Backbone as JSON Lines, residues from 0, in Angstrom:
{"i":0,"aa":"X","n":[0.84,-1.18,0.0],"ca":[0.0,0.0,0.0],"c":[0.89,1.25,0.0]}
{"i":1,"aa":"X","n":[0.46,1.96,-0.69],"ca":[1.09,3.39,-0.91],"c":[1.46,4.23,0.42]}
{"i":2,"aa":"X","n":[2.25,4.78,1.07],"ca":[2.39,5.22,1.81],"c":[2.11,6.64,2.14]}
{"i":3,"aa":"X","n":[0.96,7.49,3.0],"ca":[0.6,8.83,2.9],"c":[1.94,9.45,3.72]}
{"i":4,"aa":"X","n":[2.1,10.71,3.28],"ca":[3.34,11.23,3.88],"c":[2.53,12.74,4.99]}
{"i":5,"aa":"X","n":[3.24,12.38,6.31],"ca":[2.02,13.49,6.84],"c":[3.37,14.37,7.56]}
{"i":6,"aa":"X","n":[4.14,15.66,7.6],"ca":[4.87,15.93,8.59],"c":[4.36,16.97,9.34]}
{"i":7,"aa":"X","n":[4.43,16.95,10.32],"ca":[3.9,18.03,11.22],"c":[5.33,18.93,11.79]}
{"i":8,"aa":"X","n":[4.85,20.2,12.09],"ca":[5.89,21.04,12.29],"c":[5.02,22.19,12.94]}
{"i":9,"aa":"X","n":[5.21,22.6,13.53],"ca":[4.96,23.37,14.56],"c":[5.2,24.77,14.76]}
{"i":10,"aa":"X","n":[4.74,26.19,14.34],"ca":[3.74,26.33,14.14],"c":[2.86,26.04,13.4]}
{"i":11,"aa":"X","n":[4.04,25.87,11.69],"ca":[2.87,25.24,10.69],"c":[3.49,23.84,10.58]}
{"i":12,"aa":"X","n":[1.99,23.71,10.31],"ca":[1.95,21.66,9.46],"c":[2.11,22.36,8.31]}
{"i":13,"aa":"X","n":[2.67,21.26,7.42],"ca":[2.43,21.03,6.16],"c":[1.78,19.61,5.75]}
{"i":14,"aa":"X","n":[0.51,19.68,5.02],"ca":[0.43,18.12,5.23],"c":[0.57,17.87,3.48]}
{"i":15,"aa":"X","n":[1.4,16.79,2.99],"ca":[1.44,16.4,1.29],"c":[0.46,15.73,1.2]}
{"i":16,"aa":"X","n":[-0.29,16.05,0.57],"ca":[-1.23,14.97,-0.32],"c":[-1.6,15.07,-1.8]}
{"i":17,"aa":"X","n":[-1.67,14.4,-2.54],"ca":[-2.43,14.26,-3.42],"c":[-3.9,13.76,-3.97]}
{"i":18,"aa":"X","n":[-4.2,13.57,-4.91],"ca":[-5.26,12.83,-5.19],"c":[-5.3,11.54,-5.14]}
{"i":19,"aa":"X","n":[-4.11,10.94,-6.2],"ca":[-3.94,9.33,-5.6],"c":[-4.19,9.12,-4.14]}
{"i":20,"aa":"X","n":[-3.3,9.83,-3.53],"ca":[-3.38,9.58,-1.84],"c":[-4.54,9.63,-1.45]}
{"i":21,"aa":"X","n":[-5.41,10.65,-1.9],"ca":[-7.05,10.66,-1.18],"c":[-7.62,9.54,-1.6]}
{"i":22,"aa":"X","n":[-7.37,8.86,-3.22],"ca":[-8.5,7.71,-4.03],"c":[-7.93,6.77,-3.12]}
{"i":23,"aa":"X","n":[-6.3,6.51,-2.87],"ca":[-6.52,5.41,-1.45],"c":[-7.21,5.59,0.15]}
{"i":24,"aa":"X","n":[-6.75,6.29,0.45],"ca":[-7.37,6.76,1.55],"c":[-9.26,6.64,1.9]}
{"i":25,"aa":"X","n":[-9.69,6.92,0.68],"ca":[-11.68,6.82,0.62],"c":[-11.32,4.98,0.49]}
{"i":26,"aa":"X","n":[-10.35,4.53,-0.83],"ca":[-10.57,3.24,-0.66],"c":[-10.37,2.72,0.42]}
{"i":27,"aa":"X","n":[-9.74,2.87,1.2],"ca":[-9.05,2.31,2.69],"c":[-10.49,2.54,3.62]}
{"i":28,"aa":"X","n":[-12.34,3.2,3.18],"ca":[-13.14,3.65,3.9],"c":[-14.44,2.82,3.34]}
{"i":29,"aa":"X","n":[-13.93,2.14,1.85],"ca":[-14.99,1.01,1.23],"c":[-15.57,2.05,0.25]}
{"i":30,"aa":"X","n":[-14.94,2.76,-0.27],"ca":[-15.36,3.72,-1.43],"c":[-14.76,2.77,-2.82]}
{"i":31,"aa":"X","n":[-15.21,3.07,-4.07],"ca":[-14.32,2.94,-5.23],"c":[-13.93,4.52,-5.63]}
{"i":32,"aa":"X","n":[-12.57,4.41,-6.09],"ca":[-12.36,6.02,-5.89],"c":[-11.94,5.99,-7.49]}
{"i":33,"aa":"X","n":[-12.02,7.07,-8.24],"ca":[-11.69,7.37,-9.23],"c":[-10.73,8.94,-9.55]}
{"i":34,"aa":"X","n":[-9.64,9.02,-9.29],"ca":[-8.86,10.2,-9.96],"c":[-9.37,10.61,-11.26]}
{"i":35,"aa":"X","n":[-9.96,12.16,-11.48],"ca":[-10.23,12.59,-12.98],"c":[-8.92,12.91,-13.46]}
{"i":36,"aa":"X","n":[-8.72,13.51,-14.73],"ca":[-7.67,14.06,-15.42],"c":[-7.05,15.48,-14.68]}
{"i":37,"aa":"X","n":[-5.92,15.95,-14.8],"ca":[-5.52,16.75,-13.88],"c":[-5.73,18.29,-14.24]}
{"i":38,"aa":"X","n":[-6.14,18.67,-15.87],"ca":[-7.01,19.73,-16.33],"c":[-8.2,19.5,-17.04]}
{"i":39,"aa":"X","n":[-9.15,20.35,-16.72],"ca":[-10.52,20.11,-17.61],"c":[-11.29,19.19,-17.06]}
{"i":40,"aa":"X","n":[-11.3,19.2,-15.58],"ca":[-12.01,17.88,-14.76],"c":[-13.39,18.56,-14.3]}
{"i":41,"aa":"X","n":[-13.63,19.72,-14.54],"ca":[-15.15,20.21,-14.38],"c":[-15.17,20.64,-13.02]}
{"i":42,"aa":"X","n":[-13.99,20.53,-12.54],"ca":[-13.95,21.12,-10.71],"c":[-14.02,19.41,-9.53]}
{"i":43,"aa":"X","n":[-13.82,18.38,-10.19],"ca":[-13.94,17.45,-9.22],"c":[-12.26,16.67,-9.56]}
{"i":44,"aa":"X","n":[-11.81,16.34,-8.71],"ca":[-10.64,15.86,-8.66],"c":[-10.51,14.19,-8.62]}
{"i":45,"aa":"X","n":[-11.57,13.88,-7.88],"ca":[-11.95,12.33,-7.6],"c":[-13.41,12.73,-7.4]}
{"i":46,"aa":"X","n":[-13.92,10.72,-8.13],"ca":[-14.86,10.44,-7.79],"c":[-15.53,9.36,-7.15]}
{"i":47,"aa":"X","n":[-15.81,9.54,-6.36],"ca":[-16.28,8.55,-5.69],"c":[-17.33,7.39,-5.74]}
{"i":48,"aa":"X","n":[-17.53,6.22,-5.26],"ca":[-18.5,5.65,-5.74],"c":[-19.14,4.47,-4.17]}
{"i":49,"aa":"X","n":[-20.26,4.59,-3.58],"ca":[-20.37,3.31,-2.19],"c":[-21.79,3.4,-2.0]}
{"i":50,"aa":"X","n":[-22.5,1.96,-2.28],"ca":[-23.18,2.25,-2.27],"c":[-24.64,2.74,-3.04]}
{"i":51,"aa":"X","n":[-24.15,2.43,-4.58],"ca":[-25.08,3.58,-5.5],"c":[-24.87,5.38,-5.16]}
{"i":52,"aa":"X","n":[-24.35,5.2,-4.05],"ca":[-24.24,6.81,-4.55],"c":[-22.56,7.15,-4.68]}
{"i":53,"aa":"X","n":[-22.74,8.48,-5.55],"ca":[-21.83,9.0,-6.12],"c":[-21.28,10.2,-5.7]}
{"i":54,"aa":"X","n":[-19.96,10.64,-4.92],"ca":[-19.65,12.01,-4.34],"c":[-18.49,12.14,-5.47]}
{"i":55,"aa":"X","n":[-18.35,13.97,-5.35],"ca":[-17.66,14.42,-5.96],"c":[-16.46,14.81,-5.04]}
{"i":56,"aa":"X","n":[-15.49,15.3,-5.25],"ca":[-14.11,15.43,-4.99],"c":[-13.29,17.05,-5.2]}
{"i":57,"aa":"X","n":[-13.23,17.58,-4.44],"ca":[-12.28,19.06,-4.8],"c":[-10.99,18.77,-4.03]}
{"i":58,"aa":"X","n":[-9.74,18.28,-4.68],"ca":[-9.01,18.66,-3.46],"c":[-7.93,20.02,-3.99]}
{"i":59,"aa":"X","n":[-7.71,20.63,-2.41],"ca":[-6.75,21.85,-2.71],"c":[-5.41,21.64,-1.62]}
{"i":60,"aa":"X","n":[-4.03,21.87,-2.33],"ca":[-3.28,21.71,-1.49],"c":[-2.67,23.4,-1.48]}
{"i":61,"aa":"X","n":[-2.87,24.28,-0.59],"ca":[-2.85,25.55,-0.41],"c":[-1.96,25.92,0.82]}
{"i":62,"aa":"X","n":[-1.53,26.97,0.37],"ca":[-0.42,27.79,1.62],"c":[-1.44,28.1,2.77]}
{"i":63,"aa":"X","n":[-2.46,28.82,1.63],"ca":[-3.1,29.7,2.87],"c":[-4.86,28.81,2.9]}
{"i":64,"aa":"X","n":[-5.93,29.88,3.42],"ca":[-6.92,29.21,3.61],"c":[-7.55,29.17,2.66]}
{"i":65,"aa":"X","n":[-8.6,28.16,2.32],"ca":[-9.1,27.83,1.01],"c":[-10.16,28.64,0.91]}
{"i":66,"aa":"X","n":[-10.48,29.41,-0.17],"ca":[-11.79,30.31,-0.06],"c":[-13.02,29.74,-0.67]}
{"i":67,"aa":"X","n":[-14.2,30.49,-1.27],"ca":[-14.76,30.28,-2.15],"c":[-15.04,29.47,-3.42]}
{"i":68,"aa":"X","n":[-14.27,29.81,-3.85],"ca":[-13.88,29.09,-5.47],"c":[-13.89,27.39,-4.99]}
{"i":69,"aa":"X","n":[-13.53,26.77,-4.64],"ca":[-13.29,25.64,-4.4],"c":[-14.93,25.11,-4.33]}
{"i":70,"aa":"X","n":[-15.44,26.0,-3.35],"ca":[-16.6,25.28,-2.87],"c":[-17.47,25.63,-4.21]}
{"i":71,"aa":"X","n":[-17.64,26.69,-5.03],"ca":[-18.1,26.43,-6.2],"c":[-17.69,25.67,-7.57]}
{"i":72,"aa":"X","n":[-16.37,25.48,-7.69],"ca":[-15.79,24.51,-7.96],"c":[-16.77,23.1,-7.98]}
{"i":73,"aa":"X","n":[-16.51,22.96,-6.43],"ca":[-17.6,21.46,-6.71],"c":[-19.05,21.38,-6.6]}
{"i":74,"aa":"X","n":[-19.8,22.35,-6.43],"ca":[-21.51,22.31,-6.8],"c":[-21.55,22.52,-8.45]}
{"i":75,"aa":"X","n":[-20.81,22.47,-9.2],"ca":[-20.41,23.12,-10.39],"c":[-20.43,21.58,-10.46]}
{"i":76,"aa":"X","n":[-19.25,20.94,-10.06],"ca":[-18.96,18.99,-10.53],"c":[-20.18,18.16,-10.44]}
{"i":77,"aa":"X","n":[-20.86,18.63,-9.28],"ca":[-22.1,17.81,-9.05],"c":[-22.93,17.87,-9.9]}
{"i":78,"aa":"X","n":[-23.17,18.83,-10.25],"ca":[-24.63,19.06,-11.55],"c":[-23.48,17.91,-12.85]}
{"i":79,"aa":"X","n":[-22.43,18.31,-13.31],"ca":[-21.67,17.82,-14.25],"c":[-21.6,16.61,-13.97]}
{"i":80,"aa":"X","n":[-21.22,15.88,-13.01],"ca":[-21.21,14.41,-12.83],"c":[-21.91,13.57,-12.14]}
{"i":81,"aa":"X","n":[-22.91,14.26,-12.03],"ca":[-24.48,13.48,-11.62],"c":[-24.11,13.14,-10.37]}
{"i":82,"aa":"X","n":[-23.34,13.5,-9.38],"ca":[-23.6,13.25,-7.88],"c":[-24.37,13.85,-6.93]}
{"i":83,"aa":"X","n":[-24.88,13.14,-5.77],"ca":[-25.24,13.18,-4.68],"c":[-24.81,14.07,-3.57]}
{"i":84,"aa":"X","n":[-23.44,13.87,-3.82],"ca":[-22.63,14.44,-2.67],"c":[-21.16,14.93,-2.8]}
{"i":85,"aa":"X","n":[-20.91,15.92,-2.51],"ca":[-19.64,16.81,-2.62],"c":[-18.88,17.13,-1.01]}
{"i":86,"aa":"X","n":[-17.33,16.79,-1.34],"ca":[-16.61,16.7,-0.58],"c":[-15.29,18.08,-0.62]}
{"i":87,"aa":"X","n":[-15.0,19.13,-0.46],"ca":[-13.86,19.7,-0.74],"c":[-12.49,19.61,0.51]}
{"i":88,"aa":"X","n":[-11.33,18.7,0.28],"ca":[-10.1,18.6,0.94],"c":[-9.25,19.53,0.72]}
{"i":89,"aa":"X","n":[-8.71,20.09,2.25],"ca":[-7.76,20.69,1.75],"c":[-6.83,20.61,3.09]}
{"i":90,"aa":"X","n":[-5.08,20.89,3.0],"ca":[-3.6,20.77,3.7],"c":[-4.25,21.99,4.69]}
{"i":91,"aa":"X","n":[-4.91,23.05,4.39],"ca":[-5.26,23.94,5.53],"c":[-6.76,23.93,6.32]}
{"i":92,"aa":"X","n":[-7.11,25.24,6.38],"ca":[-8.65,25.41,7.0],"c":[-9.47,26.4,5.35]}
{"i":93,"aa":"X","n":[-10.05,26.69,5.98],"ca":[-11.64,27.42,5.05],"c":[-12.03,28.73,5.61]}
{"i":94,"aa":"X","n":[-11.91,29.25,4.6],"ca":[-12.63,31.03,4.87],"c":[-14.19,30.53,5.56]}
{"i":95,"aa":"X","n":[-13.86,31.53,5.96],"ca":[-15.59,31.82,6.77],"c":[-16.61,31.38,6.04]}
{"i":96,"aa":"X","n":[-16.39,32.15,4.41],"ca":[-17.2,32.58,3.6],"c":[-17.08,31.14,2.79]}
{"i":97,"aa":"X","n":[-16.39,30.34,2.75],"ca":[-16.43,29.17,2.34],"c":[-17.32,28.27,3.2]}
{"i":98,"aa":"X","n":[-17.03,28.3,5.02],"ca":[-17.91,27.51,5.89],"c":[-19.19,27.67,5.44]}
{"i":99,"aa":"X","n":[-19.53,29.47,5.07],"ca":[-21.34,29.99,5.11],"c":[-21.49,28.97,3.6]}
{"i":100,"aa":"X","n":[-20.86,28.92,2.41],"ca":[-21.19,28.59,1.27],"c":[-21.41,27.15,0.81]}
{"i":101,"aa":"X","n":[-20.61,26.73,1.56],"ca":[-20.82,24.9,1.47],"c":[-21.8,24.8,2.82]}
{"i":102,"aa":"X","n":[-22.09,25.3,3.57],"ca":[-23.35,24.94,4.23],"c":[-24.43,25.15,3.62]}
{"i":103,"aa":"X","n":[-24.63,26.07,3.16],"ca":[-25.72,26.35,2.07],"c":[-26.25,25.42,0.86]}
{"i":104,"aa":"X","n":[-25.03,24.88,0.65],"ca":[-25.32,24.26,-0.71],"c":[-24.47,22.34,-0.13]}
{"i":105,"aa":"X","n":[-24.89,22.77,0.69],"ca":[-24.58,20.5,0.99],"c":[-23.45,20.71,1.02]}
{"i":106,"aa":"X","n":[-22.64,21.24,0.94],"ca":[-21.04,20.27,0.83],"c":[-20.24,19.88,1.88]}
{"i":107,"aa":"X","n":[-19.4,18.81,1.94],"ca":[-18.59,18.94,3.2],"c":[-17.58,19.12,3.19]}
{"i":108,"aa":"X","n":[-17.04,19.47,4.2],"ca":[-15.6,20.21,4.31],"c":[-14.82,19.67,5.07]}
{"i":109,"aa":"X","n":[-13.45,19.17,4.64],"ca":[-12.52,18.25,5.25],"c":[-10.99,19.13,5.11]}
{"i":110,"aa":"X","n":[-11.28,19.79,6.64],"ca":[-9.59,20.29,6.73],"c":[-8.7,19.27,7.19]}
{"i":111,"aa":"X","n":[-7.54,20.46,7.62],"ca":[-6.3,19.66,7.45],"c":[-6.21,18.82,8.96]}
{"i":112,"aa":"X","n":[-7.07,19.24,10.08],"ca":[-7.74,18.48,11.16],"c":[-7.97,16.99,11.0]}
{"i":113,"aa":"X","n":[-8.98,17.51,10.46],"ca":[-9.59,16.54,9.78],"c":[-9.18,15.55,9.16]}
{"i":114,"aa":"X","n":[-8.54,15.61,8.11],"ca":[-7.37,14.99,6.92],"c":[-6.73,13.85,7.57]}
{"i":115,"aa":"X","n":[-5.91,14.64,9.01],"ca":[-4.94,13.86,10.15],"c":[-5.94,12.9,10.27]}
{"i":116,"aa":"X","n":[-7.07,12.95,11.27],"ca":[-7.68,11.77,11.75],"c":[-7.86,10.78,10.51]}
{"i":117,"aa":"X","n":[-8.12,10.79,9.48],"ca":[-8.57,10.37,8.39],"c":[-7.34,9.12,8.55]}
{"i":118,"aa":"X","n":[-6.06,9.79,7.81],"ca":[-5.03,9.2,7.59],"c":[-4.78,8.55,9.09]}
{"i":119,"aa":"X","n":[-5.08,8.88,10.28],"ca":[-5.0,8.1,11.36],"c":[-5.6,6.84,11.19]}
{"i":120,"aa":"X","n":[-6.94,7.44,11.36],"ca":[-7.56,5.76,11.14],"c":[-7.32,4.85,10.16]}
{"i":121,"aa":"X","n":[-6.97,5.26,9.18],"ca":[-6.49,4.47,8.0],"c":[-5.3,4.01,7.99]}
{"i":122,"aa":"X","n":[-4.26,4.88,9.03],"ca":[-2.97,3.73,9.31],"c":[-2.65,4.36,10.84]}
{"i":123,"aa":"X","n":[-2.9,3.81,11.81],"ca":[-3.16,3.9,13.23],"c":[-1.35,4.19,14.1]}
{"i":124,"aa":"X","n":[-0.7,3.22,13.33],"ca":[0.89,3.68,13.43],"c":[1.75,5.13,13.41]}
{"i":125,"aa":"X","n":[0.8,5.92,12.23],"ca":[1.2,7.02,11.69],"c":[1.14,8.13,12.45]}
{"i":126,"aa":"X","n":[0.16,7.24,14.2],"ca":[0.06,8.76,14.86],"c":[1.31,9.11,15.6]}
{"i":127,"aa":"X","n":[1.55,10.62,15.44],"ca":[3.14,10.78,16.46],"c":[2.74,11.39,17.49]}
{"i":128,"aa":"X","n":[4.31,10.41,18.38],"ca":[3.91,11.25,19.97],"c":[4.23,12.7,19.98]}
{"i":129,"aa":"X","n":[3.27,13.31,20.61],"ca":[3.2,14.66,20.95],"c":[4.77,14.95,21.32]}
{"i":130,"aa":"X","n":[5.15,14.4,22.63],"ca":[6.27,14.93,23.16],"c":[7.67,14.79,22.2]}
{"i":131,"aa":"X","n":[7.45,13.88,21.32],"ca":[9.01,13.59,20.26],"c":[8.68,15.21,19.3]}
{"i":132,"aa":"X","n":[7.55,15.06,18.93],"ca":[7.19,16.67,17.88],"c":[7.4,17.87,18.53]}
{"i":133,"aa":"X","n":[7.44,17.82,19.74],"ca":[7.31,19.0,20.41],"c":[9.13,19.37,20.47]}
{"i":134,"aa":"X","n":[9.94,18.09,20.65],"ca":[11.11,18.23,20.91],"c":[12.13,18.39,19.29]}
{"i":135,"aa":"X","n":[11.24,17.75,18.38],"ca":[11.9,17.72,17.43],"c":[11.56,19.05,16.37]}
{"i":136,"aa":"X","n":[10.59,19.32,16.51],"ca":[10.62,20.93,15.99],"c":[9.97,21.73,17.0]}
{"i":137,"aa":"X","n":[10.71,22.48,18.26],"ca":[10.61,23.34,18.39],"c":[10.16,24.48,17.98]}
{"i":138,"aa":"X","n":[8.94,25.17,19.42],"ca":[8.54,27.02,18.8],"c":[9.65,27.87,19.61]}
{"i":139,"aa":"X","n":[10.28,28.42,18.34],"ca":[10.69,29.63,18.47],"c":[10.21,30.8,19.81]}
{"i":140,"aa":"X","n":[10.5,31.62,20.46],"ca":[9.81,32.61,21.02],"c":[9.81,33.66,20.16]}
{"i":141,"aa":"X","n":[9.21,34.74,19.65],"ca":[9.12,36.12,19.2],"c":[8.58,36.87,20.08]}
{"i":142,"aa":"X","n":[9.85,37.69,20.29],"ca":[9.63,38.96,21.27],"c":[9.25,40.02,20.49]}
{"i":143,"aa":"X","n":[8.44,40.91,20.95],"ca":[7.8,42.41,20.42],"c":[8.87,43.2,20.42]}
{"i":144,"aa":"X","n":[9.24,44.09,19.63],"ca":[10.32,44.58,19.54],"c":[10.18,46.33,20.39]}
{"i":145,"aa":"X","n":[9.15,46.26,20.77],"ca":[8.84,47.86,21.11],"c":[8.57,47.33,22.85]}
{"i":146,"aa":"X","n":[7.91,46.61,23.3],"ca":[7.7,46.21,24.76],"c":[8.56,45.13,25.22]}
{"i":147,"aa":"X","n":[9.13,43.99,24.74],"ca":[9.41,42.71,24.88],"c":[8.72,41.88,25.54]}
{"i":148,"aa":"X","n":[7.69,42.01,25.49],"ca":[6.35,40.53,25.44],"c":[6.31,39.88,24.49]}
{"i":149,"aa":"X","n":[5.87,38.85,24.59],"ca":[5.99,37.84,23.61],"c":[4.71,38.08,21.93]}
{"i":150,"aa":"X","n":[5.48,37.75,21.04],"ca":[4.58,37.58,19.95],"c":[3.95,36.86,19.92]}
{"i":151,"aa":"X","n":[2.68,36.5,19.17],"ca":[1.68,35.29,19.38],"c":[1.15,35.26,17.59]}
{"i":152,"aa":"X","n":[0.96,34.34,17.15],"ca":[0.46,34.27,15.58],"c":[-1.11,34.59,15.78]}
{"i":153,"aa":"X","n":[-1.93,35.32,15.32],"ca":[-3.17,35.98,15.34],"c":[-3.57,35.74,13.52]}
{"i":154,"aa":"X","n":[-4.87,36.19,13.66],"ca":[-5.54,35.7,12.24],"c":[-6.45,37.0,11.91]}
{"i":155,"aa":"X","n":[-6.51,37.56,11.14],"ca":[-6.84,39.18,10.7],"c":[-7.81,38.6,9.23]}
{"i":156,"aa":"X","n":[-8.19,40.07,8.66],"ca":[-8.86,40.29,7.47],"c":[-8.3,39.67,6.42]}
{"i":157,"aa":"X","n":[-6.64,40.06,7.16],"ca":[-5.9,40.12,5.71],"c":[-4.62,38.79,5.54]}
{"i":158,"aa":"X","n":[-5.0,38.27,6.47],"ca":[-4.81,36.61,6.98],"c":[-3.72,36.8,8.17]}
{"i":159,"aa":"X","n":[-2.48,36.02,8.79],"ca":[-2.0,35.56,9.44],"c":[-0.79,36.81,9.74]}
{"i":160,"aa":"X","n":[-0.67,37.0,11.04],"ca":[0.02,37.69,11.4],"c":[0.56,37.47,13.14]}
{"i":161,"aa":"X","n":[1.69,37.71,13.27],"ca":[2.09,38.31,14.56],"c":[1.93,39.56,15.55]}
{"i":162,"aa":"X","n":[0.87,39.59,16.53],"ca":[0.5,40.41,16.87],"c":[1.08,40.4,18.72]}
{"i":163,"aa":"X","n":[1.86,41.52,19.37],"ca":[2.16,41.85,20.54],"c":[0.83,41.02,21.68]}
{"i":164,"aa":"X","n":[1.26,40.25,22.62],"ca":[0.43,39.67,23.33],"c":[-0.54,40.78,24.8]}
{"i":165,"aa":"X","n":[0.74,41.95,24.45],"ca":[0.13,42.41,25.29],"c":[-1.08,43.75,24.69]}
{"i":166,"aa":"X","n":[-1.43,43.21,24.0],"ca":[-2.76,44.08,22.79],"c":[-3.52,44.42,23.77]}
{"i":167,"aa":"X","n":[-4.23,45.38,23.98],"ca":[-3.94,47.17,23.04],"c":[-2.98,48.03,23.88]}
{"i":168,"aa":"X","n":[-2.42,47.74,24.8],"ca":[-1.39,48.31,25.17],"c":[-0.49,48.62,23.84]}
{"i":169,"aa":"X","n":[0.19,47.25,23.4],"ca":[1.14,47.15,22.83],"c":[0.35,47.18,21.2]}
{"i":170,"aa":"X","n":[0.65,47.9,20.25],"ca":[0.07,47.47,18.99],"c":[0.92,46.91,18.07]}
{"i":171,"aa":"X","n":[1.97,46.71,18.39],"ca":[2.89,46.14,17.4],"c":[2.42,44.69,16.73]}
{"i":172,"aa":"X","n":[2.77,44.82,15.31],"ca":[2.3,43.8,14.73],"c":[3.87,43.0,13.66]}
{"i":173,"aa":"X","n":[3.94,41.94,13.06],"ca":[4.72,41.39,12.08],"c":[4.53,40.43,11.38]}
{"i":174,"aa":"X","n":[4.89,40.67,10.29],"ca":[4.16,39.76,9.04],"c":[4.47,38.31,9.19]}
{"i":175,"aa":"X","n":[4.36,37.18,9.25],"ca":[4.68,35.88,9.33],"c":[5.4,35.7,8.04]}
C-alpha cells in the first residue's frame, strides 16, 4: 500500500497529499475512488462511488486558507457528474465565507484536522507522539520589539500575522 506522507511542524503543518493519496485513503473507507484528469475535470478531482451513490471530490493543497472558489468549484462537478454528494479537501482550514457557502449548498468540508484523523484511522501507526514533535521541531519565542512581550500568531482580514500579546497596550504587529 502506498504510503501517505504526513509531517507536522509546529507552528505550521504542512500536510502532502495528493489525489492518488485521497483515491486510497476513501478506498481504505470502502469507497471505489476514481482520480479525474488533472485539467478540464469540471472542478472534481476524484470520484467517488459506495453504495449507488456517487460524491464528488475538490481537493486543494494551499499555503493559505481555502476560499470560495473551491466550494463552487464542486456544486459546479455535481450538476456535471451526476452526484449526490460533494466533498472539498484541503492541507489547511476554510474562509468563513467558504464555511457559510458549502453549508448552504450541501457540501462537506474536510480540513487539514480533519485529513490527520482520516489518515490516522487508516494507518493507526502514523500517529506521532506529541512529546518527540514538540522536541523535534521546536517554537521559536518572538519577542515584540517595542515592549518585549511575547509575539503570538493571530488571524486578521488580511490573513496571518504576529501580533504583541500584550494588545492594546502594545500594537505592534509582524508579518509571518
Amino acid at each position: 500500500m502506498l504510503e501517505m506522507v504526513c509531517t507536522f511542524r509546529l507552528p505550521k503543518c504542512v500536510l502532502l497529499f495528493c489525489q492518488t493519496h485521497l483515491g486510497l485513503l476513501f478506498k481504505s473507507q470502502g469507497y471505489k475512488a476514481e482520480v479525474t484528469r488533472a485539467s478540464g475535470d469540471f472542478g472534481a478531482d476524484l470520484i467517488l462511488q459506495k453504495n449507488g451513490t456517487k460524491t464528488v471530490i475538490q481537493a486543494k493543497r494551499y499555503s493559505k486558507n481555502v476560499g470560495i472558489e473551491a466550494i463552487q468549484q464542486v456544486v459546479g462537478a455535481m450538476k456535471h457528474y451526476g452526484s449526490s454528494g460533494s466533498l472539498v479537501v484541503t492541507n489547511r482550514d476554510f474562509t468563513d465565507a467558504a464555511y457559510k457557502l458549502a453549508a448552504s449548498n450541501g457540501v462537506k468540508l474536510i480540513n487539514r484536522e480533519a485529513l490527520i484523523e482520516m489518515i490516522i484511522q487508516m494507518n493507526p501507526s502514523a500517529k506521532p507522539d506529541p512529546k518527540k514533535v514538540i522536541t523535534q521541531f521546536p517554537t521559536e519565542k518572538r519577542l515584540c520589539e517595542k515592549c518585549g512581550s511575547q509575539m503570538v500568531l493571530r488571524k486578521g482580514t488580511k490573513g496571518e500575522f504576529y501580533g504583541c500579546i500584550s494588545y492594546p497596550k502594545c500594537r505592534n504587529t509582524k508579518a509571518v
